[in-house]
Amino acid sequence: MSFAACIRPRNAAATRGAILEAASKRFTAESYDQVGMRDIARDVGVDPALISRYFGSKEDLFRAVIDDCGSGTDLMEGDRATFGARVAQDLVYGPRKEGKLAWLLIMMRSASSPKALEVIQAASREGFYQPFVEWVGGEHPAVRVRLAAGLMMGLSVSRDLAHGLELTPAECELLRERIATLLQGLIDG
């Protein structure tokens, strides 16, 4: 067998995924300004130039990490008439969502950096708020979306950080009903 036959083939998708995962871990644990491309490259075992080749700048990599946390546009899938009930069910009884917690940690750790804040705001606007506002439509959709998003985010984060709602089954059901009513009212206008 020749030496060339023993060389492991390169897998660009796997390398890109490993870089994204390492960057996500770094940005979750440290602020944007503390994370260096060389640190991420060392974590993955690649040359820093390879990160630039796959992602461009540090800002572009940061945006890719944020985008990888999820956009929330799945909220708009399904019948508008059942939005409140679907989301309330998920908020009260749904599983813990690590991606949302990662997004929150990344946002909190890096919001003090002007560059990172700009990326966070653009990602939020483009990946969630604008599509949600368009989907809601009607009178004052941006106001209604901000209220709905604040309610959903607050409940989701408090539930996930506390590892549950710490309510009785009857209280959970009452909470689900009230959330459903509030959210549906905001969506319907």
mmCIF file of C-alpha atoms in Angstrom:
data_model
loop_
_atom_site.group_PDB
_atom_site.id
_atom_site.type_symbol
_atom_site.label_atom_id
_atom_site.label_comp_id
_atom_site.label_asym_id
_atom_site.label_seq_id
_atom_site.Cartn_x
_atom_site.Cartn_y
_atom_site.Cartn_z
ATOM 1 C CA MET A 1 0.000 0.000 0.000
ATOM 2 C CA SER A 2 1.393 3.379 -0.947
ATOM 3 C CA PHE A 3 1.754 6.329 1.434
ATOM 4 C CA ALA A 4 -0.932 8.259 -0.490
ATOM 5 C CA ALA A 5 -3.437 5.469 0.141
ATOM 6 C CA CYS A 6 -2.920 5.794 3.924
ATOM 7 C CA ILE A 7 -3.760 9.496 4.071
ATOM 8 C CA ARG A 8 -7.176 10.122 5.562
ATOM 9 C CA PRO A 9 -9.492 11.915 3.158
ATOM 10 C CA ARG A 10 -10.473 15.438 4.110
ATOM 11 C CA ASN A 11 -14.059 16.088 5.019
ATOM 12 C CA ALA A 12 -14.890 19.753 4.618
ATOM 13 C CA ALA A 13 -18.371 19.433 6.146
ATOM 14 C CA ALA A 14 -17.026 17.645 9.245
ATOM 15 C CA THR A 15 -14.242 20.197 9.666
ATOM 16 C CA ARG A 16 -16.659 23.099 9.258
ATOM 17 C CA GLY A 17 -18.985 21.468 11.816
ATOM 18 C CA ALA A 18 -16.131 20.945 14.281
ATOM 19 C CA ILE A 19 -15.092 24.589 13.944
ATOM 20 C CA LEU A 20 -18.669 25.742 14.481
ATOM 21 C CA GLU A 21 -19.029 23.516 17.558
ATOM 22 C CA ALA A 22 -15.741 24.708 19.053
ATOM 23 C CA ALA A 23 -16.665 28.343 18.391
ATOM 24 C CA SER A 24 -20.075 27.820 19.991
ATOM 25 C CA LYS A 25 -18.464 26.409 23.133
ATOM 26 C CA ARG A 26 -16.030 29.314 23.269
ATOM 27 C CA PHE A 27 -18.673 32.021 22.706
ATOM 28 C CA THR A 28 -20.971 30.392 25.275
ATOM 29 C CA ALA A 29 -18.223 30.398 27.916
ATOM 30 C CA GLU A 30 -16.416 33.656 27.050
ATOM 31 C CA SER A 31 -17.288 37.069 25.668
ATOM 32 C CA TYR A 32 -16.875 37.888 22.002
ATOM 33 C CA ASP A 33 -13.805 39.999 22.735
ATOM 34 C CA GLN A 34 -12.125 37.209 24.741
ATOM 35 C CA VAL A 35 -12.491 34.577 22.002
ATOM 36 C CA GLY A 36 -9.709 34.401 19.449
ATOM 37 C CA MET A 37 -9.657 32.609 16.122
ATOM 38 C CA ARG A 38 -6.382 30.950 17.159
ATOM 39 C CA ASP A 39 -8.088 29.569 20.293
ATOM 40 C CA ILE A 40 -10.841 28.011 18.221
ATOM 41 C CA ALA A 41 -8.327 26.664 15.693
ATOM 42 C CA ARG A 42 -6.316 25.100 18.535
ATOM 43 C CA ASP A 43 -9.488 23.510 19.963
ATOM 44 C CA VAL A 44 -10.190 21.847 16.614
ATOM 45 C CA GLY A 45 -6.583 21.161 15.635
ATOM 46 C CA VAL A 46 -6.629 23.201 12.441
ATOM 47 C CA ASP A 47 -4.771 26.185 11.095
ATOM 48 C CA PRO A 48 -6.514 29.525 11.849
ATOM 49 C CA ALA A 49 -6.463 30.295 8.124
ATOM 50 C CA LEU A 50 -8.857 27.391 7.615
ATOM 51 C CA ILE A 51 -11.428 29.072 9.859
ATOM 52 C CA SER A 52 -11.185 32.196 7.733
ATOM 53 C CA ARG A 53 -11.562 30.093 4.611
ATOM 54 C CA TYR A 54 -14.775 28.460 5.872
ATOM 55 C CA PHE A 55 -16.328 31.395 7.714
ATOM 56 C CA GLY A 56 -14.557 34.608 6.759
ATOM 57 C CA SER A 57 -14.093 36.983 9.670
ATOM 58 C CA LYS A 58 -14.591 36.476 13.387
ATOM 59 C CA GLU A 59 -17.869 38.396 13.047
ATOM 60 C CA ASP A 60 -19.017 35.986 10.323
ATOM 61 C CA LEU A 61 -18.126 33.004 12.516
ATOM 62 C CA PHE A 62 -19.975 34.585 15.448
ATOM 63 C CA ARG A 63 -23.040 35.065 13.225
ATOM 64 C CA ALA A 64 -22.837 31.423 12.115
ATOM 65 C CA VAL A 65 -22.774 30.347 15.772
ATOM 66 C CA ILE A 66 -25.827 32.495 16.534
ATOM 67 C CA ASP A 67 -27.669 31.201 13.481
ATOM 68 C CA ASP A 68 -26.840 27.644 14.550
ATOM 69 C CA CYS A 69 -28.700 28.234 17.853
ATOM 70 C CA GLY A 70 -31.975 28.417 15.902
ATOM 71 C CA SER A 71 -34.105 31.265 14.669
ATOM 72 C CA GLY A 72 -37.488 30.736 16.244
ATOM 73 C CA THR A 73 -39.237 30.836 12.885
ATOM 74 C CA ASP A 74 -40.676 27.400 13.691
ATOM 75 C CA LEU A 75 -43.155 29.333 15.854
ATOM 76 C CA MET A 76 -44.804 30.509 12.655
ATOM 77 C CA GLU A 77 -45.331 27.007 11.299
ATOM 78 C CA GLY A 78 -48.863 25.763 11.704
ATOM 79 C CA ASP A 79 -52.263 27.341 11.869
ATOM 80 C CA ARG A 80 -52.401 30.944 13.129
ATOM 81 C CA ALA A 81 -55.614 30.135 14.977
ATOM 82 C CA THR A 82 -53.776 27.652 17.206
ATOM 83 C CA PHE A 83 -50.609 29.697 17.781
ATOM 84 C CA GLY A 84 -51.353 30.529 21.410
ATOM 85 C CA ALA A 85 -52.306 26.962 22.305
ATOM 86 C CA ARG A 86 -49.272 25.432 20.535
ATOM 87 C CA VAL A 87 -46.739 27.791 22.069
ATOM 88 C CA ALA A 88 -48.319 27.669 25.538
ATOM 89 C CA GLN A 89 -48.198 23.865 25.449
ATOM 90 C CA ASP A 90 -44.515 23.983 24.584
ATOM 91 C CA LEU A 91 -43.702 26.650 27.169
ATOM 92 C CA VAL A 92 -45.344 24.745 30.008
ATOM 93 C CA TYR A 93 -44.777 21.111 29.041
ATOM 94 C CA GLY A 94 -42.074 21.172 26.349
ATOM 95 C CA PRO A 95 -38.527 19.931 26.826
ATOM 96 C CA ARG A 96 -35.649 22.111 27.873
ATOM 97 C CA LYS A 97 -34.062 23.696 24.829
ATOM 98 C CA GLU A 98 -30.285 23.885 25.071
ATOM 99 C CA GLY A 99 -30.059 26.029 21.923
ATOM 100 C CA LYS A 100 -32.110 28.778 23.550
ATOM 101 C CA LEU A 101 -29.933 28.707 26.645
ATOM 102 C CA ALA A 102 -26.809 28.822 24.493
ATOM 103 C CA TRP A 103 -28.247 31.817 22.619
ATOM 104 C CA LEU A 104 -28.957 33.570 25.913
ATOM 105 C CA LEU A 105 -25.465 32.902 27.287
ATOM 106 C CA ILE A 106 -23.830 34.063 24.070
ATOM 107 C CA MET A 107 -25.965 37.194 24.025
ATOM 108 C CA MET A 108 -25.329 38.031 27.684
ATOM 109 C CA ARG A 109 -21.585 37.420 27.530
ATOM 110 C CA SER A 110 -21.013 39.343 24.315
ATOM 111 C CA ALA A 111 -23.571 42.178 24.342
ATOM 112 C CA SER A 112 -20.996 44.582 25.801
ATOM 113 C CA SER A 113 -18.936 44.339 22.604
ATOM 114 C CA PRO A 114 -20.153 46.823 19.962
ATOM 115 C CA LYS A 115 -19.224 44.415 17.134
ATOM 116 C CA ALA A 116 -20.947 41.460 18.767
ATOM 117 C CA LEU A 117 -24.016 43.508 19.682
ATOM 118 C CA GLU A 118 -24.381 44.573 16.068
ATOM 119 C CA VAL A 119 -24.273 40.932 14.947
ATOM 120 C CA ILE A 120 -26.727 39.852 17.669
ATOM 121 C CA GLN A 121 -29.172 42.608 16.748
ATOM 122 C CA ALA A 122 -28.964 41.836 13.028
ATOM 123 C CA ALA A 123 -29.458 38.108 13.637
ATOM 124 C CA SER A 124 -32.453 38.752 15.908
ATOM 125 C CA ARG A 125 -34.015 41.195 13.494
ATOM 126 C CA GLU A 126 -33.458 39.139 10.327
ATOM 127 C CA GLY A 127 -33.947 35.672 11.757
ATOM 128 C CA PHE A 128 -36.856 36.290 14.102
ATOM 129 C CA TYR A 129 -38.439 39.710 14.538
ATOM 130 C CA GLN A 130 -38.925 40.734 10.891
ATOM 131 C CA PRO A 131 -40.393 37.390 9.794
ATOM 132 C CA PHE A 132 -42.585 37.290 12.913
ATOM 133 C CA VAL A 133 -43.829 40.863 12.371
ATOM 134 C CA GLU A 134 -44.674 40.045 8.743
ATOM 135 C CA TRP A 135 -46.455 36.847 9.790
ATOM 136 C CA VAL A 136 -48.492 38.626 12.482
ATOM 137 C CA GLY A 137 -49.471 41.571 10.267
ATOM 138 C CA GLY A 138 -52.435 43.763 11.068
ATOM 139 C CA GLU A 139 -52.343 46.849 13.240
ATOM 140 C CA HIS A 140 -49.148 47.527 15.234
ATOM 141 C CA PRO A 141 -47.588 44.117 14.569
ATOM 142 C CA ALA A 142 -44.129 45.152 15.851
ATOM 143 C CA VAL A 143 -45.584 46.084 19.250
ATOM 144 C CA ARG A 144 -47.579 42.859 19.464
ATOM 145 C CA VAL A 145 -44.541 40.792 18.452
ATOM 146 C CA ARG A 146 -42.339 42.457 21.085
ATOM 147 C CA LEU A 147 -44.907 41.690 23.768
ATOM 148 C CA ALA A 148 -45.329 38.084 22.612
ATOM 149 C CA ALA A 149 -41.575 37.551 22.322
ATOM 150 C CA GLY A 150 -40.953 39.012 25.781
ATOM 151 C CA LEU A 151 -43.578 36.740 27.303
ATOM 152 C CA MET A 152 -42.275 33.656 25.506
ATOM 153 C CA MET A 153 -38.616 34.380 26.209
ATOM 154 C CA GLY A 154 -39.178 35.223 29.849
ATOM 155 C CA LEU A 155 -41.189 32.085 30.541
ATOM 156 C CA SER A 156 -38.877 29.851 28.561
ATOM 157 C CA VAL A 157 -35.712 31.128 30.208
ATOM 158 C CA SER A 158 -37.142 31.073 33.729
ATOM 159 C CA ARG A 159 -38.414 27.529 33.211
ATOM 160 C CA ASP A 160 -35.152 26.268 31.746
ATOM 161 C CA LEU A 161 -32.914 27.961 34.304
ATOM 162 C CA ALA A 162 -34.983 26.602 37.192
ATOM 163 C CA HIS A 163 -35.239 23.153 35.540
ATOM 164 C CA GLY A 164 -39.018 23.393 35.626
ATOM 165 C CA LEU A 165 -41.823 25.652 36.681
ATOM 166 C CA GLU A 166 -42.158 24.279 40.214
ATOM 167 C CA LEU A 167 -45.954 24.295 39.930
ATOM 168 C CA THR A 168 -48.569 21.653 40.690
ATOM 169 C CA PRO A 169 -50.194 19.925 37.714
ATOM 170 C CA ALA A 170 -53.318 22.059 38.220
ATOM 171 C CA GLU A 171 -51.230 25.246 38.315
ATOM 172 C CA CYS A 172 -49.375 24.175 35.158
ATOM 173 C CA GLU A 173 -52.676 23.694 33.370
ATOM 174 C CA LEU A 174 -53.945 27.093 34.525
ATOM 175 C CA LEU A 175 -50.687 28.697 33.395
ATOM 176 C CA ARG A 176 -50.944 26.975 29.996
ATOM 177 C CA GLU A 177 -54.514 28.251 29.513
ATOM 178 C CA ARG A 178 -53.618 31.816 30.448
ATOM 179 C CA ILE A 179 -50.506 31.898 28.279
ATOM 180 C CA ALA A 180 -52.523 30.529 25.343
ATOM 181 C CA THR A 181 -55.145 33.253 25.780
ATOM 182 C CA LEU A 182 -52.560 36.046 26.095
ATOM 183 C CA LEU A 183 -50.492 34.933 23.110
ATOM 184 C CA GLN A 184 -53.463 34.316 20.864
ATOM 185 C CA GLY A 185 -54.797 37.765 21.746
ATOM 186 C CA LEU A 186 -51.490 39.329 20.753
ATOM 187 C CA ILE A 187 -51.361 37.416 17.462
ATOM 188 C CA ASP A 188 -54.988 38.167 16.563
ATOM 189 C CA GLY A 189 -54.575 41.831 17.443
#
